[in-house]
mmCIF file of C-alpha atoms in Angstrom:
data_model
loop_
_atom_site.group_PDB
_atom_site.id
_atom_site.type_symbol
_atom_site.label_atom_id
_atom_site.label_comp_id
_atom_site.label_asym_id
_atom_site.label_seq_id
_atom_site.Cartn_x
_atom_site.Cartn_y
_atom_site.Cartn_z
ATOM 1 C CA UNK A 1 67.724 -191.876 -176.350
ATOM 2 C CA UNK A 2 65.093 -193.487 -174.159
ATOM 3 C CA UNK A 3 61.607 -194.523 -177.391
ATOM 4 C CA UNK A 4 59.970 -197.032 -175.030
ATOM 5 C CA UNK A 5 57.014 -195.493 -173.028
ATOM 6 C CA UNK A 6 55.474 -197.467 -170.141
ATOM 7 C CA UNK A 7 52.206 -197.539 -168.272
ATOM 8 C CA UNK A 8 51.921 -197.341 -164.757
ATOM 9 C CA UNK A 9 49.767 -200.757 -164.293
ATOM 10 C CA UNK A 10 46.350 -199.900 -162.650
ATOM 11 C CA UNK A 11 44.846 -201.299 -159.299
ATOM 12 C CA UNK A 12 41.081 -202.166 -159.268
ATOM 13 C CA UNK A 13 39.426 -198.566 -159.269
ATOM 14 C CA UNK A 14 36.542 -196.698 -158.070
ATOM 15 C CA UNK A 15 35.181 -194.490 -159.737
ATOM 16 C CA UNK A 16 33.352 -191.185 -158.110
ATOM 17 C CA UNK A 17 31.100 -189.677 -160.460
ATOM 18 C CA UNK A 18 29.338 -186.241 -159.939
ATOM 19 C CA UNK A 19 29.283 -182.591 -159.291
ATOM 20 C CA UNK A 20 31.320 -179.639 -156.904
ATOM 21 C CA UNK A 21 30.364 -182.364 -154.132
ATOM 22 C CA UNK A 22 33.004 -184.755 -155.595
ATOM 23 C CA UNK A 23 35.073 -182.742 -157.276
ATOM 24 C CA UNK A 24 35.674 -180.998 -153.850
ATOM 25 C CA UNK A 25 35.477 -184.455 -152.215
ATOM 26 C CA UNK A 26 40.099 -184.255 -152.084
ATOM 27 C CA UNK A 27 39.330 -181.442 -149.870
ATOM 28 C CA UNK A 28 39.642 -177.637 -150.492
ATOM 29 C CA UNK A 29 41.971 -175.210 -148.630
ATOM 30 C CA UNK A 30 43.850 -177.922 -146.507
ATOM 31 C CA UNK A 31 40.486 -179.670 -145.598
ATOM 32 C CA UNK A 32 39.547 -183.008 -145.253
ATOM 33 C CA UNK A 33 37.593 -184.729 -148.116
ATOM 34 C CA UNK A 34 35.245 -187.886 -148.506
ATOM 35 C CA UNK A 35 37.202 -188.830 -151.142
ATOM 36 C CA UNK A 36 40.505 -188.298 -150.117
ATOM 37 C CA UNK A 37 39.738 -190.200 -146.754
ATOM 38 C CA UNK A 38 38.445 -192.889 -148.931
ATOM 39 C CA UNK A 39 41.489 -192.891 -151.135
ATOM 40 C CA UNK A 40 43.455 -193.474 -147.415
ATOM 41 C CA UNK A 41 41.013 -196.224 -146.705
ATOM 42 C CA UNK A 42 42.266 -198.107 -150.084
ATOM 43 C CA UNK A 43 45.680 -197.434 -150.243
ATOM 44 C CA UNK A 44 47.970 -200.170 -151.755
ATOM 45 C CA UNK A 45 44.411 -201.785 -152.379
ATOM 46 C CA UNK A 46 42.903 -199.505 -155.034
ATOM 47 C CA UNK A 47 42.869 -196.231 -156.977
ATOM 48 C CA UNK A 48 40.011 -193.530 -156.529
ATOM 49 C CA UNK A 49 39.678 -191.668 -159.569
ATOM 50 C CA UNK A 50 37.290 -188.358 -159.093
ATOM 51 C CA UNK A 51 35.738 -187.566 -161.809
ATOM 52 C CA UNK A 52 34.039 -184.505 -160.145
ATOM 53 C CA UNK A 53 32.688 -181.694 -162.055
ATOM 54 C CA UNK A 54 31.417 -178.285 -159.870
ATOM 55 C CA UNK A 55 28.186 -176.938 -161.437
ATOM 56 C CA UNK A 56 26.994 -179.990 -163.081
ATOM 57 C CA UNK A 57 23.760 -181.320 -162.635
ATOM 58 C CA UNK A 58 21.840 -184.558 -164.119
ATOM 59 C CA UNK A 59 21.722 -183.211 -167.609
ATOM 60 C CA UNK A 60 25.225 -182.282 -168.145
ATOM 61 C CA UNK A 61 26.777 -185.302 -165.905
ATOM 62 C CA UNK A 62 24.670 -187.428 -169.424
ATOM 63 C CA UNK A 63 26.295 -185.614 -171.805
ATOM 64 C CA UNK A 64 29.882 -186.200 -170.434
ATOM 65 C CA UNK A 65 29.239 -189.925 -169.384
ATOM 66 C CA UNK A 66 30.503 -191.346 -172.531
ATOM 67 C CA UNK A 67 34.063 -189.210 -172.331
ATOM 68 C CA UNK A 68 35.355 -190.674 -169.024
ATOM 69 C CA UNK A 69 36.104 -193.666 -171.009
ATOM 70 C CA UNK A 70 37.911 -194.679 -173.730
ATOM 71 C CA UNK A 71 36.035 -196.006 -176.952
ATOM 72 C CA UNK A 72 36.126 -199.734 -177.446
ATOM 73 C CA UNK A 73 36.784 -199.497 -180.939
ATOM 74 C CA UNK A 74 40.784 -199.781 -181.908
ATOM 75 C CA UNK A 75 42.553 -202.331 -180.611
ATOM 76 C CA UNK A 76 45.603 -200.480 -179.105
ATOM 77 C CA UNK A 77 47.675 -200.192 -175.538
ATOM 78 C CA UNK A 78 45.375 -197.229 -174.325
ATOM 79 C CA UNK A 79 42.443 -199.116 -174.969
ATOM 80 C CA UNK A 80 43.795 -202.341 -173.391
ATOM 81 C CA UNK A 81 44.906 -200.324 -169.961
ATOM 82 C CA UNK A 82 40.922 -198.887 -170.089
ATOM 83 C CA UNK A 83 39.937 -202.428 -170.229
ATOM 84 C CA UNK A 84 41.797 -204.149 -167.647
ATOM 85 C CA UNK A 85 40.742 -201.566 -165.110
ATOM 86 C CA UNK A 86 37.018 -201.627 -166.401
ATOM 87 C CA UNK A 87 37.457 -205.357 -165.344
ATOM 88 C CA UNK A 88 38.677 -204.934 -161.962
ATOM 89 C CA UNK A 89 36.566 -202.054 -160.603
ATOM 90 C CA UNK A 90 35.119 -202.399 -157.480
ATOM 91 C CA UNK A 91 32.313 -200.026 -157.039
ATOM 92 C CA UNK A 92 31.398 -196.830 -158.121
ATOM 93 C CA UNK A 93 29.096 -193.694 -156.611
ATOM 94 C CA UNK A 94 27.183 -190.808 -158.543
ATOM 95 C CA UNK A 95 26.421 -187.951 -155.985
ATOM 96 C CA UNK A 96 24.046 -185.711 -158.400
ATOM 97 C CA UNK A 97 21.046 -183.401 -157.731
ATOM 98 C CA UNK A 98 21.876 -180.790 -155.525
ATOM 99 C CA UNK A 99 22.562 -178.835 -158.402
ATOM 100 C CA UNK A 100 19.111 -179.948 -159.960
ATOM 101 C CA UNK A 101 17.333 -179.401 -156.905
ATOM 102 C CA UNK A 102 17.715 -175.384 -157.482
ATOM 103 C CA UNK A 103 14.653 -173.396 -157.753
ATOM 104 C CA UNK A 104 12.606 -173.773 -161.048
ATOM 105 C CA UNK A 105 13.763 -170.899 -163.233
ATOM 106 C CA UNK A 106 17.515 -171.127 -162.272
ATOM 107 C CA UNK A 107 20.391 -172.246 -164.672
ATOM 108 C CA UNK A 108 21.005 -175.141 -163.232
ATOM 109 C CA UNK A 109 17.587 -176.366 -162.528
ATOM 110 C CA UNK A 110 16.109 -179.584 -164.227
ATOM 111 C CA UNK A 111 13.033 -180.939 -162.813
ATOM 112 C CA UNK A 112 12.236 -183.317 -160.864
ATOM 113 C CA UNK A 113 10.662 -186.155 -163.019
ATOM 114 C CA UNK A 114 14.030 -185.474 -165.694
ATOM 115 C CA UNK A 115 16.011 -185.970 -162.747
ATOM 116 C CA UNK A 116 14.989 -189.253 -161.821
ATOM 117 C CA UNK A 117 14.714 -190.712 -165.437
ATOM 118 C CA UNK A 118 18.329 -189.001 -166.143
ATOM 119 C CA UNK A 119 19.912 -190.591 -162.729
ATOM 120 C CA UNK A 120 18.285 -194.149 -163.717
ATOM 121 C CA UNK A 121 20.148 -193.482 -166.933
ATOM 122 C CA UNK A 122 23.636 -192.746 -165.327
ATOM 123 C CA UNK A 123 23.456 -195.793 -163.590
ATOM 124 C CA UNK A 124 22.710 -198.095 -166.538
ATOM 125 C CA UNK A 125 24.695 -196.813 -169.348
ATOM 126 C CA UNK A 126 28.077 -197.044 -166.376
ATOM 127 C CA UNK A 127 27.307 -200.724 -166.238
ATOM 128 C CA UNK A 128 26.735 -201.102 -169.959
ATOM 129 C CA UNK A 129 30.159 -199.433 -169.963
ATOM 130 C CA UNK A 130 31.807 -201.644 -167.635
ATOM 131 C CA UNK A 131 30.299 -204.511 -168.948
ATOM 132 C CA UNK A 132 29.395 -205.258 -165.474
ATOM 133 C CA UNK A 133 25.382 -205.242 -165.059
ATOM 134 C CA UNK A 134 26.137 -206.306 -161.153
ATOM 135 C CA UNK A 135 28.223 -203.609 -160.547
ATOM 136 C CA UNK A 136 27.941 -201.872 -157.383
ATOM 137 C CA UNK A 137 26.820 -198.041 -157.875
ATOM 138 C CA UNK A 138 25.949 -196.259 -154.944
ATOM 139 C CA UNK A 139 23.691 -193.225 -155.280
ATOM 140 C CA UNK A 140 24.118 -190.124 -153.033
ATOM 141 C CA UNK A 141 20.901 -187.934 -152.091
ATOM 142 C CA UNK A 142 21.710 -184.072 -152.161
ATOM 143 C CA UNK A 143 22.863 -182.587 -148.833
ATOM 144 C CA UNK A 144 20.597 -179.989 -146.965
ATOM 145 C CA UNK A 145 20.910 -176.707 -147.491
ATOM 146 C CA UNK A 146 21.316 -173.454 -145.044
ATOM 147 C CA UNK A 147 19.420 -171.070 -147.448
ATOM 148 C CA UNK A 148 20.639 -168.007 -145.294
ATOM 149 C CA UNK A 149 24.428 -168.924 -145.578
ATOM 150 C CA UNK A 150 24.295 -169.778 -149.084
ATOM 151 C CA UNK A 151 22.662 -166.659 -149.698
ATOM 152 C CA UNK A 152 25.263 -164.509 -147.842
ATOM 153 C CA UNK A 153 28.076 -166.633 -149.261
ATOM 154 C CA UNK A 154 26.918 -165.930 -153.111
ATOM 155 C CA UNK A 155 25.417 -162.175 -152.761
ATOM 156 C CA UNK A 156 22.072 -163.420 -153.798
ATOM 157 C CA UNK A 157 19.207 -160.854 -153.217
ATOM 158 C CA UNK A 158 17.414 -164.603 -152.125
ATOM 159 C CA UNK A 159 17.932 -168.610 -151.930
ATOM 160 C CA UNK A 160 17.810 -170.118 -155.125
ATOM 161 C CA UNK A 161 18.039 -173.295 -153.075
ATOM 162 C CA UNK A 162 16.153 -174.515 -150.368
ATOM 163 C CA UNK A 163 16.132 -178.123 -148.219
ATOM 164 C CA UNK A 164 12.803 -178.630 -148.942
ATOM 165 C CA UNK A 165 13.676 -178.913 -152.610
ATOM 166 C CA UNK A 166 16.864 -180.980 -152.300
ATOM 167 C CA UNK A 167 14.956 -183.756 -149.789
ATOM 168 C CA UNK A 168 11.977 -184.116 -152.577
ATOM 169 C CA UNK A 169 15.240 -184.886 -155.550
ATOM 170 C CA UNK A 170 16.685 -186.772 -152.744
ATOM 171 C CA UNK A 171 13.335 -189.202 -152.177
ATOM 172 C CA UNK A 172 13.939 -189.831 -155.924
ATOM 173 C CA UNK A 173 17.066 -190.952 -155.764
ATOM 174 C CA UNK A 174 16.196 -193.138 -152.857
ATOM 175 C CA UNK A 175 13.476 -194.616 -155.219
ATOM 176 C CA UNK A 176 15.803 -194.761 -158.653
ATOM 177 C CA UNK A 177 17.993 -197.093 -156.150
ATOM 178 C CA UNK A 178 15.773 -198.958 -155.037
ATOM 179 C CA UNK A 179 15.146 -199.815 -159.096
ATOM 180 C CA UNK A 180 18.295 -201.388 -159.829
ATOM 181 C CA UNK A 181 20.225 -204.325 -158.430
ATOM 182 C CA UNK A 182 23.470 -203.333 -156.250
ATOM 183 C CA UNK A 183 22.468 -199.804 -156.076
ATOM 184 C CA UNK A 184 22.045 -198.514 -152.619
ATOM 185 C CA UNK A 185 21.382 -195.368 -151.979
ATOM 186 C CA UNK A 186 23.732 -193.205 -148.750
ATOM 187 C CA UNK A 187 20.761 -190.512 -147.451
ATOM 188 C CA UNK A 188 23.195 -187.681 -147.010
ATOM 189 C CA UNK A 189 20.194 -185.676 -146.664
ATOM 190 C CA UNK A 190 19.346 -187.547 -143.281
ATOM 191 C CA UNK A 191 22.754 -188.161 -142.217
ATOM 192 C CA UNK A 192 23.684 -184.625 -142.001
ATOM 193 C CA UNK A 193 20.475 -184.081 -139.928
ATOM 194 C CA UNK A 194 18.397 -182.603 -142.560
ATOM 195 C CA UNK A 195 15.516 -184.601 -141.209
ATOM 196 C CA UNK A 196 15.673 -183.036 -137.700
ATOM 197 C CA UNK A 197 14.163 -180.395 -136.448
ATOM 198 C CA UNK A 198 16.324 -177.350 -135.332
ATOM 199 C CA UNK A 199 19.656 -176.550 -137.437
ATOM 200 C CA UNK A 200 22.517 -178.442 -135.990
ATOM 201 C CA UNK A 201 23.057 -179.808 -139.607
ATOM 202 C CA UNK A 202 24.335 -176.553 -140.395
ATOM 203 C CA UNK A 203 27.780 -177.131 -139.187
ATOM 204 C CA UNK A 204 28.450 -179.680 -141.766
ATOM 205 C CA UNK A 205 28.081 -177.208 -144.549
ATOM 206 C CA UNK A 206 30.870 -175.302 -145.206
ATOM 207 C CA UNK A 207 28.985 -172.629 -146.939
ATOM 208 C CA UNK A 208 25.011 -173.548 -146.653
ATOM 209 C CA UNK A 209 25.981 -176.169 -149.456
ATOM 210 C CA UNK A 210 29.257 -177.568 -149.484
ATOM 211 C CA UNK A 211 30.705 -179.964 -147.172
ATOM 212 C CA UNK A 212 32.821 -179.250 -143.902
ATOM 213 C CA UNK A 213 35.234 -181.165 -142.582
ATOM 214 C CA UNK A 214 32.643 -182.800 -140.003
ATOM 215 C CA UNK A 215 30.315 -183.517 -143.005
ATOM 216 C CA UNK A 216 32.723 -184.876 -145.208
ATOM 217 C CA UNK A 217 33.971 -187.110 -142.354
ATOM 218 C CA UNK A 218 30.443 -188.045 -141.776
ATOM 219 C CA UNK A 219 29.804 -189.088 -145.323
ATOM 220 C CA UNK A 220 33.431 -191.355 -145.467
ATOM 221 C CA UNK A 221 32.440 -193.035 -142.253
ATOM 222 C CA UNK A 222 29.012 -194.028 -143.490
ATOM 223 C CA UNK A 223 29.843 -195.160 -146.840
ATOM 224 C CA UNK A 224 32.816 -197.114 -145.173
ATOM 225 C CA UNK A 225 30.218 -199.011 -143.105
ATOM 226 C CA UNK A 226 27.716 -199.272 -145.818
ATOM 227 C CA UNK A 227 30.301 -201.315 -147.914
ATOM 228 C CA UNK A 228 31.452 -203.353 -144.990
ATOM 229 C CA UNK A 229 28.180 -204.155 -144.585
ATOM 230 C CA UNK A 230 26.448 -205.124 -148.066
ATOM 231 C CA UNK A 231 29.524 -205.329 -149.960
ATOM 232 C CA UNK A 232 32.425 -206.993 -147.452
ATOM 233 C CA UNK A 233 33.967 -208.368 -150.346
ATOM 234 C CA UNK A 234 35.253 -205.361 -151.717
ATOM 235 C CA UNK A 235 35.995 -203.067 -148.449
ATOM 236 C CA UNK A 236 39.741 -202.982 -147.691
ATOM 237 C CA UNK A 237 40.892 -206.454 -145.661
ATOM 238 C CA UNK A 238 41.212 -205.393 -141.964
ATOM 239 C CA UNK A 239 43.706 -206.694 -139.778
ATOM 240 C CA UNK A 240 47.336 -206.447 -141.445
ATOM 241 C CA UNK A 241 45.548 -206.107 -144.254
ATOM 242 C CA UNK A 242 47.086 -209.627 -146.166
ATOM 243 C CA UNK A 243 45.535 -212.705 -143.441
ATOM 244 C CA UNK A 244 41.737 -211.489 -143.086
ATOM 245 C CA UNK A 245 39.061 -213.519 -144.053
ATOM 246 C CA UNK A 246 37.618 -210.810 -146.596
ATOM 247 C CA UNK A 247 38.468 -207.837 -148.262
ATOM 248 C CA UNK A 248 40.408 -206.056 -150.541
ATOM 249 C CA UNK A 249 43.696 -206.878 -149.028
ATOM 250 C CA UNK A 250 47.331 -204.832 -149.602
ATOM 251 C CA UNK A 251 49.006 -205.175 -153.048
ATOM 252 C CA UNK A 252 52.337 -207.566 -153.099
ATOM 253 C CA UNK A 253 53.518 -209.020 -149.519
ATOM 254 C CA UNK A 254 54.547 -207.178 -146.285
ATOM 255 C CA UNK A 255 58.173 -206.318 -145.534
ATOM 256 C CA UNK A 256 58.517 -208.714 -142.955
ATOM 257 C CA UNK A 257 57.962 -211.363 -145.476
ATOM 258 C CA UNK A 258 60.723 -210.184 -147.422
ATOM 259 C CA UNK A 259 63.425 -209.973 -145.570
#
């Protein structure tokens, strides 16, 4: 009879933090995700853990903070594991606010001046966590939103969300970044084309909220270059992925080296 129990050992991590527009980020129905392209991008490199969680909005994302880790008080293997891979993370993103963008008077709804003070929060008390006060945490603005899809998609008599309320959350999370060292902040609201006129940003919404395939891919490509380009030290290692200059490169040496 087998008593021992082992531990897969943990890569470095990153850690996604947020609402349906992480948790969804793996892709749904056979679709591409941000996250699961990102989880491609880092593959013998890293593990991306999604701690995504539909519905959520500043608020609630608080309250849960404190579970996604284990508490540093007993001095046992779980607790060890937690701590090694709290040492080696790499970076982290919180994609919050489209769910506290919703009209005043909805469920989910938490204004605007909470949101910013509960997103400046989210960032610090993930450091404190980590121990890490440098850490890189990048901040995600809420999409756009096609009012008239998402109204047809949920049966609503009318829009309980609107892209003029999600780009006002989002120009406070552009400013909460802006607050805190190694915290920049990926304008999904502009990069889906929210900003433009006409509504050609529509096709990367799967359902006037949630991300298409084109949107996710759109998000993965620009975070990709956002990290190769303030943080080169921890994107993946290009070339073969063991010889580049800088990078994250592949975990334990290439076949040809071994035989």
């Amino acid at each position: 009879m087998v008593t021992k129990t082992g531990v897969v050992k943990p890569r470095p991590s990153i850690f996604l933090f947020g609402d349906s527009l992480t948790q969804e980020g793996f892709g749904v129905d056979g679709n591409v995700g941000w996250a699961s392209l990102l989880a491609s991008a880092y593959i013998r490199r890293a593990d991306v853990l999604n701690r995504g969680f539909s519905g959520y909005n500043t608020r609630h994302a608080l309250d849960i903070l404190p579970t996604m880790f284990v508490p540093n008080n007993n001095n046992n293997q779980e607790q060890q594991q937690q701590q090694q891979q709290h040492s080696t993370t790499l970076f982290c993103t919180v994609f919050l606010g489209a769910n506290d963008a919703t009209a005043p008077g909805s469920r989910q709804h938490v204004p605007i001046e909470e949101y910013g003070t509960n997103l400046s929060k989210i960032v610090t008390t993930i450091r404190q966590t980590f121990g890490n006060e440098t850490l890189p945490i990048i901040l995600f603005t809420p999409p756009p939103v096609d009012a008239q899809k998402w109204t047809n998609f949920k049966g609503l008599p009318q829009s309980n969300r609107n892209s003029t309320l999600a780009a006002s959350y989002g120009e406070v999370c552009k400013k909460v970044a802006s607050q805190h060292k190694n915290c920049p902040c990926l304008d999904v609201f502009a990069l889906l084309g929210g900003d433009q006129d006409g509504d050609d940003y529509t096709k990367h919404l799967s359902d006037g909220l949630h991300l298409s395939g084109s949107g996710n891919t759109l998000i993965f490509e620009s975070l990709m270059t956002l990290l190769k380009s303030e943080f080169p030290h921890i994107a993946p290692m290009e070339g073969d992925g063991k010889t580049g200059k800088i990078g994250i490169p592949l975990q334990h040496q290439l076949w040809e080296d071994l035989c």
